[in-house]
Coordinates of C-alpha atoms in Angstrom, one line a residue:
Chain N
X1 CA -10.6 134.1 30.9
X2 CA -13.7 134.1 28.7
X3 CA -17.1 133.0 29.7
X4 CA -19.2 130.3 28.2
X5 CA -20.6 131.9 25.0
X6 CA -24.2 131.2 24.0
X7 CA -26.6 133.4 20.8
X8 CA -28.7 134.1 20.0
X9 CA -29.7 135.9 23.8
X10 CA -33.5 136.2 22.1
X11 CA -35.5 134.2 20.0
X12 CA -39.5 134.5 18.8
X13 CA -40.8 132.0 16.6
X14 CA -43.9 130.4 15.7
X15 CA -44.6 126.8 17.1
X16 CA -43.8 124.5 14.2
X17 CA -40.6 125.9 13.4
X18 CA -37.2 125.5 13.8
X19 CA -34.8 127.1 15.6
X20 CA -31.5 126.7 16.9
X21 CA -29.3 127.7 19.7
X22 CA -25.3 127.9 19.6
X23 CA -22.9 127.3 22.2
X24 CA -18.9 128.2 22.7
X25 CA -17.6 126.7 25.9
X26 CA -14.6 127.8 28.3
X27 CA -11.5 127.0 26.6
X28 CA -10.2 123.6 27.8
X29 CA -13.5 122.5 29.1
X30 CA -14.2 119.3 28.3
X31 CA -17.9 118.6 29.6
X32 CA -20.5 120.8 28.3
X33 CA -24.2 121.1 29.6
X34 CA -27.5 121.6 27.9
X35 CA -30.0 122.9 30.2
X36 CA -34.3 124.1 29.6
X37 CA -35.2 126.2 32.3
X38 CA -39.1 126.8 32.5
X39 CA -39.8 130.2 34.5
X40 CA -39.9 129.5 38.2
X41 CA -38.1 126.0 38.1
X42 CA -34.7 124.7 38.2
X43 CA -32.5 123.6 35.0
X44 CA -33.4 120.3 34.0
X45 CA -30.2 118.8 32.3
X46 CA -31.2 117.9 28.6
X47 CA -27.9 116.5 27.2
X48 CA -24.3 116.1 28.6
X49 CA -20.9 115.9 26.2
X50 CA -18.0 114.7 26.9
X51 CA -15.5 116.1 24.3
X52 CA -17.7 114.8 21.6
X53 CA -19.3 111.9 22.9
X54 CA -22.4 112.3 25.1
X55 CA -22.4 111.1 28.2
X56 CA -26.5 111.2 29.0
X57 CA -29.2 112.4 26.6
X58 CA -32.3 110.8 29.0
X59 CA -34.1 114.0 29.4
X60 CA -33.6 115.1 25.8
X61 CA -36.9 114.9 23.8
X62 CA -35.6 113.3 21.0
X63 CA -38.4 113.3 18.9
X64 CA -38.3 117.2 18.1
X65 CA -34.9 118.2 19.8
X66 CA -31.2 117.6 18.8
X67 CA -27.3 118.5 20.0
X68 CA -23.8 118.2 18.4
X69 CA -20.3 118.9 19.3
X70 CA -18.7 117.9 16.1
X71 CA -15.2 118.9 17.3
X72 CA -15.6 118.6 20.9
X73 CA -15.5 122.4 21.4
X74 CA -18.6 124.4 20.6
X75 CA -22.5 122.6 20.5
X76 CA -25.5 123.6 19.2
X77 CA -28.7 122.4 20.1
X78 CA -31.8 122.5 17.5
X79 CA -35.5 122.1 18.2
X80 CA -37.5 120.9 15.2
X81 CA -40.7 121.6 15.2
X82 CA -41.4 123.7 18.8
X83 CA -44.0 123.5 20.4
X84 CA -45.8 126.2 22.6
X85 CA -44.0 124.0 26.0
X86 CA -40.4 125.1 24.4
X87 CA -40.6 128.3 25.6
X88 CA -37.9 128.7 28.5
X89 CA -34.5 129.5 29.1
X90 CA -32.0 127.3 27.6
X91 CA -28.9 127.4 29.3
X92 CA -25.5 125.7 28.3
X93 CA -22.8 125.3 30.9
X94 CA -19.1 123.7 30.7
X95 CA -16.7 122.5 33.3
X96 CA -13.4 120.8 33.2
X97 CA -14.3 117.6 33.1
X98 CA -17.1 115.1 34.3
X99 CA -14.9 114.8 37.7
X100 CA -15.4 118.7 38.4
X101 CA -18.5 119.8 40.1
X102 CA -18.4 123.6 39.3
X103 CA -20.3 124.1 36.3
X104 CA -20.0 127.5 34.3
X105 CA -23.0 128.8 33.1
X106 CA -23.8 130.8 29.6
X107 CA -26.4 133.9 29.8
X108 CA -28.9 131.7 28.6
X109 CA -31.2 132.2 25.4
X110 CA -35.0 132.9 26.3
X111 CA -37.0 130.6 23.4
X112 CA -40.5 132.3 23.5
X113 CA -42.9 130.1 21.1
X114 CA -46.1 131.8 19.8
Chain I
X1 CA -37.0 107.7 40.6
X2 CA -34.8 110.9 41.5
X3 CA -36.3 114.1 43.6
X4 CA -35.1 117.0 45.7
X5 CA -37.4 118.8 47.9
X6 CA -36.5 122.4 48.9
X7 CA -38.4 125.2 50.1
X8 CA -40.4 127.3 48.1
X9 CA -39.7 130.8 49.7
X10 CA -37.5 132.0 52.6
X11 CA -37.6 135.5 54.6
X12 CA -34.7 137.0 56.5
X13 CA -33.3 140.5 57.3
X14 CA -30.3 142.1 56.2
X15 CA -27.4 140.6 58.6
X16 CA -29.2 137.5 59.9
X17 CA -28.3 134.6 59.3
X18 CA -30.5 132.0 57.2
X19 CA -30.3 128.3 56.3
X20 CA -31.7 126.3 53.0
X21 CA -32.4 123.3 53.2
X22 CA -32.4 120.4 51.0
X23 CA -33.8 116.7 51.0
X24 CA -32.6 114.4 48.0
X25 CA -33.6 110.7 47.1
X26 CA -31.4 109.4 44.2
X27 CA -30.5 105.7 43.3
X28 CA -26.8 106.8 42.5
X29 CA -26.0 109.9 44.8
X30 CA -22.4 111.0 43.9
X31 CA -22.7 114.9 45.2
X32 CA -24.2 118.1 46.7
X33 CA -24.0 121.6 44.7
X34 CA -25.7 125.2 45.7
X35 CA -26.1 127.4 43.0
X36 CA -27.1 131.0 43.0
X37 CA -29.3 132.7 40.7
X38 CA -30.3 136.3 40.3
X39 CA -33.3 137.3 37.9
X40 CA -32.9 137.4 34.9
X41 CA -29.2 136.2 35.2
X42 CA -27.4 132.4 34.8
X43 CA -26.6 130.3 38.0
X44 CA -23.6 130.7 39.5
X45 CA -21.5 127.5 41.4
X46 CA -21.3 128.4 45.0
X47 CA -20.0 125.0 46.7
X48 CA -19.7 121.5 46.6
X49 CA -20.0 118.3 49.3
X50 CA -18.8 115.1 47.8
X51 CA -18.6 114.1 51.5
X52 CA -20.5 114.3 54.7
X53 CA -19.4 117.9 57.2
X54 CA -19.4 121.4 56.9
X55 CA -17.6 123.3 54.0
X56 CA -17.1 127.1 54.3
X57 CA -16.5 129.6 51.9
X58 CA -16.7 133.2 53.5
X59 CA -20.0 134.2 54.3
X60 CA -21.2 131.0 52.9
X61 CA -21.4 127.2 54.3
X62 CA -22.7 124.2 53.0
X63 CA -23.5 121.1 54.8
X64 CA -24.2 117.3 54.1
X65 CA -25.5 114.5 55.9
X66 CA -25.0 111.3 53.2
X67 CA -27.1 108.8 56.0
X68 CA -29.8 111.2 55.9
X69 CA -30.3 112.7 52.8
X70 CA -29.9 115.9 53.5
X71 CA -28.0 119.0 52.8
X72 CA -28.4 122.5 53.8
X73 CA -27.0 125.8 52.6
X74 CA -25.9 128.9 55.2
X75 CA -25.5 132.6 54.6
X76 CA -24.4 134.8 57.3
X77 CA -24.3 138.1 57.4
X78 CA -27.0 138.5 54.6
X79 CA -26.6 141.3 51.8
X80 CA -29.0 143.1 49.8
X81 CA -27.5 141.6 47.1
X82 CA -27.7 137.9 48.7
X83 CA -31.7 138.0 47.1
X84 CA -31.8 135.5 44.8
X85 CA -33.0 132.0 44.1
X86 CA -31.2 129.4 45.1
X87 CA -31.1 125.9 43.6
X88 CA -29.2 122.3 45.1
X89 CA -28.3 119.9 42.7
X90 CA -27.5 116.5 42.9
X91 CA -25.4 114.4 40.7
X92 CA -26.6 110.7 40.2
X93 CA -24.3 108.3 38.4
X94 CA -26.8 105.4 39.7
X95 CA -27.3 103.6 36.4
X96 CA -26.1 107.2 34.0
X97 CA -24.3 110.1 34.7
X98 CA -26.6 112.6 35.7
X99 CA -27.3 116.3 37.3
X100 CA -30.9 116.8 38.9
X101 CA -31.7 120.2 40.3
X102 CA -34.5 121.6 42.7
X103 CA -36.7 123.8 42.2
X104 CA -35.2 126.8 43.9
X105 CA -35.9 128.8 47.0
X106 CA -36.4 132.2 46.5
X107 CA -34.2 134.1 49.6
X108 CA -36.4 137.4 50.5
X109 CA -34.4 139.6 52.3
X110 CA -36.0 143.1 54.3
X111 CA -33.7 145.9 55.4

């Protein structure tokens, strides 16, 4: 069974621009996870989807940031502009459903801002 | 609001036994993950408790005490490879649906 997919693994940019990250979920998995990860803390949840609704975008700063699932399968999540405090680990996970606990993680892109 | 406490750093030597603990105050509590993560790599599910008591899953157990807030993670018979952070996470479906994670606690393990 295939992993969750995530690219680009790298990205450099210069704060004020745009970037964005793409997703491909475990096939069948209905939930899928945004995460930031800033180095030396835990994932802080930025956006959960249901299929293609979202279930809780609190944490998602909505002012510069952005997530789709169009079809309910794949996501991607844009940043517009970043800012030098973007620069983490942005994870994306899937499970089965909202019901099932075990989340599978991505490999993560690292955002570095200059 | 919503917090987790865990510690920062923890010590042990290859084939002890250590314990991680974690202290939780959410309006909504719904569950208990661990998570492992190596550096550099994604974190990995390594249990759930939905309810309070022990669950055990080889070398690992988790634990959870819903009247007191408190969960704890055990790894026996620790491995070089068992060096790693690892993270609890709750799930709060208080007033949303949502997944709040520690900080981590980085496991430190001497031969």
């Amino acid at each position: 069974e295939a992993g969750v997919a995530q690219s680009p693994r790298y990205k450099i940019i210069e704060k004020r621009q745009s970037v964005a990250f793409w997703c491909n979920p475990i096939s069948g998995h209905a939930t899928l996870y945004w995460y930031q990860q800033i180095l030396g803390q835990g994932p802080k949840l930025l956006i959960q989807f249901q299929n293609n609704g979202v279930v809780d975008d609190s944490q998602l700063p909505k002012d510069r940031f952005s997530a789709e699932r169009l079809k309910g399968v794949d996501s991607t999540l844009k940043i517009q502009p970043a800012k030098l405090e973007d620069s983490a680990v942005y994870l994306c996970a899937s499970s089965l459903s909202r019901e099932y606990n075990e989340q599978f993680f991505g490999p993560g892109t690292r955002l570095t801002v200059l | 609001g919503q917090s987790l406490e865990q510690p920062s750093e923890v010590t042990a030597v290859e084939g002890a036994i250590v314990q991680i603990n974690c202290t939780y105050q959410t309006s909504g509590f719904y569950g208990l993950s661990w998570y492992q993560q190596h550096d550099g790599g994604a974190p990995t599910f390594l249990s759930y408790n939905g309810l309070d008591g022990l669950e055990e899953t080889g070398r690992f157990s988790s634990f959870l005490s819903r009247s007191d807030s408190y969960g704890y993670l055990l790894l026996q018979e620790l491995q070089m490879k068992d060096s790693a952070s690892y993270f609890c996470a709750v799930r709060d479906r208080g007033r949303d649906d949502k997944i709040i994670f520690g900080k981590g606690t980085r496991l430190h393990i001497l031969p």
